[in-house]
Short mmCIF file of C-alpha atoms in Angstrom, two decimals:
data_model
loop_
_atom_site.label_atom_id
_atom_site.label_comp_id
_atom_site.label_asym_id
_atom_site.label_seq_id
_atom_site.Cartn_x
_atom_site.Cartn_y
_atom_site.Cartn_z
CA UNK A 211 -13.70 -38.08 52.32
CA UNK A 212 -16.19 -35.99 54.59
CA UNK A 213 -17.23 -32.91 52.46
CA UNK A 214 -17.89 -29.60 54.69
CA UNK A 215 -20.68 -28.06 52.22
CA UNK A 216 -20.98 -24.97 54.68
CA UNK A 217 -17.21 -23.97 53.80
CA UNK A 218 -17.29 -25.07 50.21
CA UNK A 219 -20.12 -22.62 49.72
CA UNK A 220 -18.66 -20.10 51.57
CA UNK A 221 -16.00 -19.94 49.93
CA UNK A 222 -18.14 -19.78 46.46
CA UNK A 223 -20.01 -16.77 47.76
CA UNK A 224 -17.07 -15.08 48.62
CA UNK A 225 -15.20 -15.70 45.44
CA UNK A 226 -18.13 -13.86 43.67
CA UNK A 227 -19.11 -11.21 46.21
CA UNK A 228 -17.29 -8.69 44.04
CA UNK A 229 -18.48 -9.84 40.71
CA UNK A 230 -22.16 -10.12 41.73
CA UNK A 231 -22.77 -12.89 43.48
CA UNK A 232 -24.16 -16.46 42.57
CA UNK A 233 -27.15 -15.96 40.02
CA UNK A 234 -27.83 -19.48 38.52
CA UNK A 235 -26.55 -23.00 38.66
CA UNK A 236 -26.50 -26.01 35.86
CA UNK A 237 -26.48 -29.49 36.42
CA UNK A 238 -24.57 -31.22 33.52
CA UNK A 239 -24.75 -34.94 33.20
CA UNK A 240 -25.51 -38.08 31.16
CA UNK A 241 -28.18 -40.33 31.47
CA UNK A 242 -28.50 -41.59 34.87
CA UNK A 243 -26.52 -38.95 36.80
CA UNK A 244 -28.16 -36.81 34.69
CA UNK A 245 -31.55 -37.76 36.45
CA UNK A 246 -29.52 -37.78 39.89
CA UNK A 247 -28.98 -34.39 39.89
CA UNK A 248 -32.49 -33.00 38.61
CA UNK A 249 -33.49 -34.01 42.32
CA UNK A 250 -31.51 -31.09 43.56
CA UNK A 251 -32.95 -28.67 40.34
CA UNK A 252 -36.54 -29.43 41.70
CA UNK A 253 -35.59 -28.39 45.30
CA UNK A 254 -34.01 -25.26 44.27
CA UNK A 255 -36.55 -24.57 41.51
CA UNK A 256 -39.58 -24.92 44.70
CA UNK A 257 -37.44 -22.80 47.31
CA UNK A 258 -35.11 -20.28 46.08
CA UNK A 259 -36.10 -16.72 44.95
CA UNK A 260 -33.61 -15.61 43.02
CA UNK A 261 -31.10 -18.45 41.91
CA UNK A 262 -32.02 -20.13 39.01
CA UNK A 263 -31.20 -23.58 38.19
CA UNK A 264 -31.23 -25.67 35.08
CA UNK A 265 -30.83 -29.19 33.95
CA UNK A 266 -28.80 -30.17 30.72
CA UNK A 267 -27.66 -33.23 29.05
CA UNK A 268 -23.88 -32.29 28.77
CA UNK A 269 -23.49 -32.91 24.91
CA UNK A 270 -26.02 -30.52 24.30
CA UNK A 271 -24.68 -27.68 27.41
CA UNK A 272 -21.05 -28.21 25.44
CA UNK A 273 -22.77 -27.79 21.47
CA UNK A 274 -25.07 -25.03 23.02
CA UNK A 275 -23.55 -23.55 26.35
CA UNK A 276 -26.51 -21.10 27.55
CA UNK A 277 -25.05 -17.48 27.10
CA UNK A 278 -26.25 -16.84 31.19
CA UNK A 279 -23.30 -19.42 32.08
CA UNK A 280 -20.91 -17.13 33.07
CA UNK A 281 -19.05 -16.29 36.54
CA UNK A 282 -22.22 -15.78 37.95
CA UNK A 283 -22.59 -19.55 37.93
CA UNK A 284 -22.08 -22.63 39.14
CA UNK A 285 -21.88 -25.56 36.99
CA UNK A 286 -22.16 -29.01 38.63
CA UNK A 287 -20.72 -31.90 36.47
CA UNK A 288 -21.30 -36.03 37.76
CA UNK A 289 -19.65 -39.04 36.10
CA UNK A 290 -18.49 -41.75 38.32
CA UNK A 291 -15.71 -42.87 36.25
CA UNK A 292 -14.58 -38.96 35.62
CA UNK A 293 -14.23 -39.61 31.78
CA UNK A 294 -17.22 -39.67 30.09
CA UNK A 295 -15.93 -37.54 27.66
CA UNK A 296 -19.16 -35.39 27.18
CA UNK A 297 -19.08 -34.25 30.51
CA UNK A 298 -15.07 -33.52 30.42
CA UNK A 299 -16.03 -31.46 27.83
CA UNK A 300 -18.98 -29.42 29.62
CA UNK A 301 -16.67 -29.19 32.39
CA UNK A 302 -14.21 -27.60 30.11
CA UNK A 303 -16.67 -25.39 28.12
CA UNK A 304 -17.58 -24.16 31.95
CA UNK A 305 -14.03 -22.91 33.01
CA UNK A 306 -13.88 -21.03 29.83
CA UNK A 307 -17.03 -19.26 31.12
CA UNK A 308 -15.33 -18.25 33.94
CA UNK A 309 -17.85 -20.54 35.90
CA UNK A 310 -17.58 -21.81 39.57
CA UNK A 311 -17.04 -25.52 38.54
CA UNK A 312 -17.95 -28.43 40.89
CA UNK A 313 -17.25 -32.14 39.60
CA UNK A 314 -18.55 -35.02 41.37
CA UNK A 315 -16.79 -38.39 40.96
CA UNK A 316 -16.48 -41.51 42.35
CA UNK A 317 -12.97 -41.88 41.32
CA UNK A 318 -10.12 -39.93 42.01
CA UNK A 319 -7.48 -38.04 39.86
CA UNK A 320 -9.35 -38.37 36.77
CA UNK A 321 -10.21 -35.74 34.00
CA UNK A 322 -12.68 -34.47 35.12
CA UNK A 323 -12.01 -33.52 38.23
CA UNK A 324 -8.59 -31.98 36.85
CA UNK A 325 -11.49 -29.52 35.18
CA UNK A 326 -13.11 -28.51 38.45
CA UNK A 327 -12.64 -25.95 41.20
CA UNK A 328 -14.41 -28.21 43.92
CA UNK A 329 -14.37 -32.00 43.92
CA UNK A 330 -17.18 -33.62 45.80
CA UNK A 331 -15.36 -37.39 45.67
CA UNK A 332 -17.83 -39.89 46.72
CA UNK A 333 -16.11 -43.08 46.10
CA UNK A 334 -13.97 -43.89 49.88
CA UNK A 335 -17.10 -44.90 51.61
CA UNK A 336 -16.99 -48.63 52.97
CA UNK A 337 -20.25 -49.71 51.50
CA UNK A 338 -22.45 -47.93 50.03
CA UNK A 339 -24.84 -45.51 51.55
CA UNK A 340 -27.51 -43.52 50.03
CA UNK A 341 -26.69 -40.56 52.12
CA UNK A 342 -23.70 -40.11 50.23
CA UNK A 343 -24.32 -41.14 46.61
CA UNK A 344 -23.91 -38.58 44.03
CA UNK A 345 -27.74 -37.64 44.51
CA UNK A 346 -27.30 -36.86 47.80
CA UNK A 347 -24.20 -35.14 47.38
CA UNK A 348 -25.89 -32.37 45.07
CA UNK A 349 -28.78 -31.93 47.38
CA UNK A 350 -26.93 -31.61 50.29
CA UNK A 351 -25.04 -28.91 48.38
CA UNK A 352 -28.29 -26.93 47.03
CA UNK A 353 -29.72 -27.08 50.50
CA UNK A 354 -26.41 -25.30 51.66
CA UNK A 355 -26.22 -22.98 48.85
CA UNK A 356 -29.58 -21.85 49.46
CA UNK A 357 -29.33 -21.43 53.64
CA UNK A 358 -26.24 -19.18 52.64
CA UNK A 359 -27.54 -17.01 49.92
CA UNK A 360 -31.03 -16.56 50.83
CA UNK A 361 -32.18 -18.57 54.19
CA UNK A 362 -33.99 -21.74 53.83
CA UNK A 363 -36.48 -22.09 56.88
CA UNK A 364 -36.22 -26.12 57.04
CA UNK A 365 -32.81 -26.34 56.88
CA UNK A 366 -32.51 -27.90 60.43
CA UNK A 367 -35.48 -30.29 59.37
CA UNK A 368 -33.81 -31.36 55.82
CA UNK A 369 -30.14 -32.00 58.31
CA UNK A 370 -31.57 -33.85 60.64
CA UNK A 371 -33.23 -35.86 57.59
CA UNK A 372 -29.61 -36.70 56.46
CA UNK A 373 -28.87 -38.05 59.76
CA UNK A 374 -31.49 -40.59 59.54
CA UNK A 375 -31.99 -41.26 55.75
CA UNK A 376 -29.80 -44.22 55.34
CA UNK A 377 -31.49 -46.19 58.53
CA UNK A 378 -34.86 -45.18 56.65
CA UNK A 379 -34.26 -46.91 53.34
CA UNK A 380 -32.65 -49.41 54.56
CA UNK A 381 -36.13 -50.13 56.54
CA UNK A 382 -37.35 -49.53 53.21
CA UNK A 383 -35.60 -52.05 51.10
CA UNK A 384 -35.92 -54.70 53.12
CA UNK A 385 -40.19 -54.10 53.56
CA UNK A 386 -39.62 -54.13 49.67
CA UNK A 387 -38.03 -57.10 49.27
CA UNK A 388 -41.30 -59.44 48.88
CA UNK A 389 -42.81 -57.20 46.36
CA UNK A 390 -39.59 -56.93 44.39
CA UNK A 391 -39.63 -60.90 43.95
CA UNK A 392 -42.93 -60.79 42.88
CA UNK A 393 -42.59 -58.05 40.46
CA UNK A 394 -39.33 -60.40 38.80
CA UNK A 395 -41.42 -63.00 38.49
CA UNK A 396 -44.62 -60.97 36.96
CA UNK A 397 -42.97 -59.67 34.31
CA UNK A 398 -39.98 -61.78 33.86
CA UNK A 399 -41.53 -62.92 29.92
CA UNK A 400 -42.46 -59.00 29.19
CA UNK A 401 -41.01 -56.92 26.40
CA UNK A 402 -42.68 -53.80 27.97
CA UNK A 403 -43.18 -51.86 30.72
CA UNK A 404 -44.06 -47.97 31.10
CA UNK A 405 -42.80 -45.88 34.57
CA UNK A 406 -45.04 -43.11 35.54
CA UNK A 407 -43.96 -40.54 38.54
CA UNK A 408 -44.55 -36.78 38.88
CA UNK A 409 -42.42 -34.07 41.39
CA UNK A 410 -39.10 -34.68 42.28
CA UNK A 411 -39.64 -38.70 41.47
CA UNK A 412 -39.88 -38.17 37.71
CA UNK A 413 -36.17 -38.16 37.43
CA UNK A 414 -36.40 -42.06 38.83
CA UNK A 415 -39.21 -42.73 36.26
CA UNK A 416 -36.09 -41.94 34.03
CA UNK A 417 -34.04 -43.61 35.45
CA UNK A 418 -35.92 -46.77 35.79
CA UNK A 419 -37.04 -46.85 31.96
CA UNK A 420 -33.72 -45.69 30.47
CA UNK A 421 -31.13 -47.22 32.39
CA UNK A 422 -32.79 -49.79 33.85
CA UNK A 423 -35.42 -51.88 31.84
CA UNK A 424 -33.94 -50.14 28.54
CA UNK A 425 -30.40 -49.93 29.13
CA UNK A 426 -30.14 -53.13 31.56
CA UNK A 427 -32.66 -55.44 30.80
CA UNK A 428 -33.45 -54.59 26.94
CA UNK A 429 -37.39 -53.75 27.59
CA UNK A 430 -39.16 -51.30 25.70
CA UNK A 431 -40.08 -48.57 28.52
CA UNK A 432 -41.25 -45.15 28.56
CA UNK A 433 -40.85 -42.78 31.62
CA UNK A 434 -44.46 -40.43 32.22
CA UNK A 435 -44.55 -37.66 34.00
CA UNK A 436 -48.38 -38.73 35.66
CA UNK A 437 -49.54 -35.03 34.83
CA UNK A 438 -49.04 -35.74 31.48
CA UNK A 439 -50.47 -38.81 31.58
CA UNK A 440 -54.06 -37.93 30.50
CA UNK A 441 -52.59 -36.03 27.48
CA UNK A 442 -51.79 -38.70 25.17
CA UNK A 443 -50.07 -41.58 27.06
CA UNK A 444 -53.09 -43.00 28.66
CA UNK A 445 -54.43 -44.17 25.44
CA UNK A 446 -52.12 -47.51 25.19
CA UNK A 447 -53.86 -48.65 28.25
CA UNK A 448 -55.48 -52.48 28.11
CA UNK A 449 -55.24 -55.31 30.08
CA UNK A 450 -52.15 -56.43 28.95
CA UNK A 451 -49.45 -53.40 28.81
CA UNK A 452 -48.20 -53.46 32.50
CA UNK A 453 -47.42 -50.38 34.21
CA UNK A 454 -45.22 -49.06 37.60
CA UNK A 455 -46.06 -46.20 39.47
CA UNK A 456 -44.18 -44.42 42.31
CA UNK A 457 -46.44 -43.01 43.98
CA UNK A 458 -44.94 -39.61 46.20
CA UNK A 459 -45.92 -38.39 49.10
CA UNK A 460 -45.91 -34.80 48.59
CA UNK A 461 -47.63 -31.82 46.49
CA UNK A 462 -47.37 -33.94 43.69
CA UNK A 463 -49.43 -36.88 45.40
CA UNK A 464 -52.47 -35.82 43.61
CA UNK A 465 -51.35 -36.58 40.06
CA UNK A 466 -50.28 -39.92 41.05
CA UNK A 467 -53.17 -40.84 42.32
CA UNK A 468 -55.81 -39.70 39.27
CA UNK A 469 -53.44 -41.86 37.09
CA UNK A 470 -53.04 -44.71 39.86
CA UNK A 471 -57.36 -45.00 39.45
CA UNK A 472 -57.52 -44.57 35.86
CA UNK A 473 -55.27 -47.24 35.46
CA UNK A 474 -56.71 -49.64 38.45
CA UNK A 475 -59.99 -49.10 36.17
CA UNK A 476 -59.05 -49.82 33.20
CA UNK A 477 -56.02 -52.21 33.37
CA UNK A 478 -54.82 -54.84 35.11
CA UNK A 479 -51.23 -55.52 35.36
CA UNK A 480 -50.43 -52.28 37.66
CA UNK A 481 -47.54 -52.20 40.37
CA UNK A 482 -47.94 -49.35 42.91
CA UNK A 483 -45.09 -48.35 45.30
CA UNK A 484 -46.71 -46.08 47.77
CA UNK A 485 -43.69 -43.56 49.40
CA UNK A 486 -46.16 -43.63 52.50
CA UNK A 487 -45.34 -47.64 52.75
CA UNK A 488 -41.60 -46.85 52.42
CA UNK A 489 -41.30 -44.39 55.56
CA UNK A 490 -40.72 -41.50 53.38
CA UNK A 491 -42.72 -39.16 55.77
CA UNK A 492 -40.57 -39.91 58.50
CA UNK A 493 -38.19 -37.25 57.00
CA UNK A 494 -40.24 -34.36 57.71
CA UNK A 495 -43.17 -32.81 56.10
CA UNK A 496 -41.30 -29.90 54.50
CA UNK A 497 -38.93 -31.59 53.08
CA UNK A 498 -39.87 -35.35 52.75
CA UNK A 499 -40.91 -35.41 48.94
CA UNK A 500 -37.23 -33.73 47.88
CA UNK A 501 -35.57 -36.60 49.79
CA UNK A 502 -38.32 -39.27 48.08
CA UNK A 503 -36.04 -40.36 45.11
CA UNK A 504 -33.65 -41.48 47.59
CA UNK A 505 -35.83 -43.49 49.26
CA UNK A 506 -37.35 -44.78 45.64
CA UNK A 507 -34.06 -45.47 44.51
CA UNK A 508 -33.17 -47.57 47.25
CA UNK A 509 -36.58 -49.61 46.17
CA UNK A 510 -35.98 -49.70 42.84
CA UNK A 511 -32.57 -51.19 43.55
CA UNK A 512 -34.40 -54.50 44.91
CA UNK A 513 -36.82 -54.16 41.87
CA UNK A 514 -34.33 -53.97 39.52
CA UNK A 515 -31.99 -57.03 40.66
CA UNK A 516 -35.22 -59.19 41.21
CA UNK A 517 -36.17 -58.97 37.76
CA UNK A 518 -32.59 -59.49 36.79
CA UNK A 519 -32.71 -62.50 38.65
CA UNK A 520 -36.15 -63.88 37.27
CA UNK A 521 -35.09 -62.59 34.00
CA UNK A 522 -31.82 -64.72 34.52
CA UNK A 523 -30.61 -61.33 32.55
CA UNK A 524 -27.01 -59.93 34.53
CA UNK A 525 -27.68 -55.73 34.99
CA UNK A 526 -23.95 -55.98 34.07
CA UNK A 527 -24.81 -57.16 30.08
CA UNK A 528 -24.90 -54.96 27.37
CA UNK A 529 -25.24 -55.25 23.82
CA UNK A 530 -23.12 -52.41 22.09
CA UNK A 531 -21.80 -50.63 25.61
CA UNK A 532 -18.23 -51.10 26.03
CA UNK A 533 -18.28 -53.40 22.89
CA UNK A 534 -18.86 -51.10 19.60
CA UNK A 535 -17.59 -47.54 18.73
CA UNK A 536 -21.02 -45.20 19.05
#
């Protein structure tokens, strides 16, 4: 189902023309697709001038809904299975705000998108495509939102960056493939492994340590933002405790890097995907580093199965999901 984001957010703008327009947006989530859509929260939090967006894990936006969600706002809900029932319940607490409400799903007819007034269904594809996975799906919105409201001067470079985004990381994946098998087998035996990232990557440092060494393969992990790195974190460093950095290609470059010596100097087991490697810049300059997780979590994908593999560990095992009451 082909989404036309220029008439979805038309239609938004006009709904609230009278009332005052669009002020702020929230991204409300769990775990994962929590971290999915704080790629779009970065882009609008570096571009726009006067909408403000925010992040929150949905338990805590439906305990503590922020009194500025009102029908000034939009409030963008993900869960692929459309039941996680602390998102149906954000979703919920969001209409009673009087909120524009916009579910993403990747099922159809389910509760929550029975909550929303806009549902951005991203589950009819053939196979999957990174250009249309629920990360992509919120940027592409926030890119819109922001031409509309305000005027976004690389809006032509960030669509024509769509067009070619899957054929990049597919390029990518397959470059990473050889490193991916090596990283299974390096730390195959390990019972830890920190993720460091800065910019718009830190939400796959999140991802990576909580839902994928934590959640998938039972590792103790830690995700570090790398300009915090030098404020606490960087004293577990030895030759032993092994360490993955995703190393960006924009503003945030810089931060990476410091951490990316310190720990070339001072440790030893060290895994370094450079975005530059990956293609990323092909994107475009402007807008190349809001489109990195994409690309990153297209690696990460090959990293994460490798290990799996090596591990001889199934990313489909769990210990108490789906098994115990929690």
């Amino acid at each position: 189902m082909k989404i036309n984001y220029k008439e979805v957010v038309t239609k938004i703008i006009n709904s609230r023309e009278e009332r005052g327009g669009i002020r702020n947006i929230f991204f409300v989530a769990c775990g994962g697709s929590k971290a999915s859509l704080t790629t779009s929260d970065f882009f609008l939090n570096s571009e726009a001038d006067c909408i403000e967006s925010h992040v929150y894990t949905a338990k805590e936006f439906a305990l503590c809904t922020p009194k500025a969600c009102n029908n000034n706002s939009i409030v963008i809900t993900l869960s692929s299975s459309g039941s996680t029932p602390e998102v149906v319940e954000a979703a919920k607490n969001a209409k009673e705000k009087n909120a524009v409400s916009i579910a993403i799903v990747g099922k159809e007819d389910t509760e929550l998108s029975n909550q929303a007034d806009f549902v951005f269904y991203n589950g009819d594809e053939p196979k999957y495509q990174y250009s249309t996975c629920s990360m992509a799906l919120a940027l592409r919105f926030s890119v819109e939102l922001l031409q509309q409201t305000e005027g976004y001067e690389y809006y032509d470079e960030f669509q024509n960056a769509f067009s070619i985004l899957d054929e990049v990381i597919d390029r990518a994946r397959k470059y990473a493939e050889p490193g991916a098998i090596r990283f299974g087998e390096e730390h195959k035996n390990d019972n830890v492994l920190h993720v460091l990232a800065s910019g718009a990557n830190y939400n796959v440092a999140y991802t990576v340590a909580t839902c994928i060494l934590m959640e998938c393969q039972w590792i103790h992990s830690n995700p570090i933002h790398s300009g915090e790195f030098f404020h606490g974190p960087f004293e577990v460093v030895d030759k032993e405790v092994p360490f993955l950095v995703l190393l960006g290609v924009g503003r945030e470059r810089v931060m990476d890097v410091r951490a990316v010596k310190f720990l070339e100097e001072y440790g030893r087991r060290v895994t370094v995907l450079d975005g530059k490697e990956f293609g990323i810049d092909v994107l475009g300059k402007h807008v190349c580093e809001y489109l990195s997780p994409l690309v990153f979590t297209g690696v990460i994908s090959r990293y994460s199965h490798r290990l799996a593999d090596s591990r001889k560990h199934s990313v489909d095992v769990r210990r108490y999901m789906w098994h115990v009451n929690y």
